[in-house]
Short mmCIF file of C-alpha atoms in Angstrom, two decimals:
data_model
loop_
_atom_site.label_atom_id
_atom_site.label_comp_id
_atom_site.label_asym_id
_atom_site.label_seq_id
_atom_site.Cartn_x
_atom_site.Cartn_y
_atom_site.Cartn_z
CA MET A 1 99.14 111.85 92.63
CA SER A 2 100.49 112.34 96.11
CA ALA A 3 102.90 115.15 96.92
CA LYS A 4 105.57 112.58 97.73
CA SER A 5 105.31 110.85 94.35
CA ALA A 6 105.12 114.22 92.56
CA LEU A 7 108.37 115.25 94.23
CA ALA A 8 110.05 111.98 93.26
CA ALA A 9 108.85 112.39 89.66
CA ALA A 10 110.08 115.99 89.49
CA GLU A 11 113.50 115.05 90.90
CA SER A 12 113.82 112.15 88.48
CA SER A 13 112.77 114.30 85.52
CA ALA A 14 115.16 117.06 86.55
CA SER A 15 118.06 114.63 86.71
CA HIS A 16 117.27 113.62 83.12
CA GLY A 17 116.94 117.22 81.96
CA LEU A 18 113.18 117.06 81.43
CA LYS A 19 112.27 119.46 84.24
CA THR A 20 113.94 122.46 85.83
CA GLN A 21 115.02 122.98 89.41
CA ALA A 22 112.08 125.39 89.71
CA ASP A 23 109.76 122.42 89.10
CA VAL A 24 111.55 120.48 91.84
CA LEU A 25 111.26 123.40 94.24
CA THR A 26 107.55 123.72 93.45
CA ALA A 27 107.08 120.01 94.18
CA ARG A 28 108.98 120.40 97.48
CA GLN A 29 106.80 123.34 98.42
CA GLN A 30 103.65 121.33 97.65
CA MET A 31 104.94 118.47 99.81
CA ALA A 32 105.64 120.83 102.70
CA THR A 33 102.14 122.29 102.32
CA ALA A 34 100.61 118.80 102.35
CA ARG A 35 102.53 117.88 105.52
CA ARG A 36 101.45 121.12 107.21
CA ASP A 37 97.83 120.56 106.26
CA LEU A 38 97.95 116.98 107.56
CA ARG A 39 99.42 118.08 110.90
CA LYS A 40 96.83 120.84 111.18
CA ALA A 41 94.00 118.40 110.50
CA ARG A 42 95.33 115.94 113.09
CA TYR A 43 95.61 118.72 115.66
CA GLN A 44 92.05 119.90 114.95
CA GLN A 45 90.70 116.35 115.17
CA LEU A 46 92.47 115.76 118.46
CA THR A 47 91.40 119.02 120.05
CA SER A 48 87.80 118.54 118.88
CA PHE A 49 87.74 115.07 120.43
CA ILE A 50 89.10 116.41 123.73
CA LYS A 51 86.57 119.26 123.73
CA LEU A 52 83.78 116.74 123.14
CA LYS A 53 84.95 114.52 126.01
CA SER A 54 85.23 117.57 128.25
CA THR A 55 81.74 118.77 127.33
CA LEU A 56 80.32 115.33 128.07
CA GLY A 57 82.19 115.24 131.39
CA GLU A 58 84.21 112.21 130.31
CA LEU A 59 87.66 113.80 130.19
CA SER A 60 89.99 111.90 132.51
CA GLU A 61 93.47 112.49 133.85
CA GLY A 62 94.64 109.67 131.57
CA ASP A 63 93.30 111.60 128.57
CA VAL A 64 95.27 114.67 129.61
CA ASP A 65 98.41 112.56 130.10
CA GLU A 66 97.94 111.04 126.65
CA LEU A 67 97.51 114.52 125.17
CA ASP A 68 100.72 115.64 126.82
CA ARG A 69 102.53 112.65 125.37
CA LEU A 70 101.18 113.32 121.88
CA PHE A 71 102.04 117.01 121.86
CA SER A 72 105.56 116.40 123.12
CA ALA A 73 106.23 113.56 120.65
CA SER A 74 109.11 113.91 118.25
CA GLU A 75 108.78 113.65 114.47
CA SER A 76 109.85 110.01 114.64
CA ASP A 77 106.72 109.34 116.69
CA GLU A 78 104.44 110.82 114.03
CA SER A 79 103.11 107.41 113.00
CA ALA A 80 102.05 106.76 116.61
CA ILE A 81 100.18 110.06 116.60
CA ALA A 82 98.43 109.10 113.38
CA MET A 83 97.35 105.79 114.87
CA THR A 84 96.07 107.41 118.07
CA SER A 85 94.22 110.22 116.33
CA THR A 86 92.22 107.72 114.29
CA ALA A 87 91.22 105.66 117.33
CA GLN A 88 87.53 105.58 118.12
CA PRO A 89 86.30 106.68 121.54
CA THR A 90 85.36 103.97 123.98
CA PRO A 91 81.92 104.11 125.60
#
């Protein structure tokens, strides 16, 4: 079960008296932890890819510009970051 669906289930159960607010807070904490872990993994993947390109001597100014754009993106751009971080390198 994803953290998002667990939170929705806890909120629904709490509104029907089947769970406590402590259960809802625990579900919210788990969702925040999942989001943090996802962002950390994306950051590590991105920095590892850049380090690899740099080591191979293939890091370009365009790569650095793209990195700058990704790191200055707002939360609404998070889906764009997810799409870019899963892109495969071009030969």
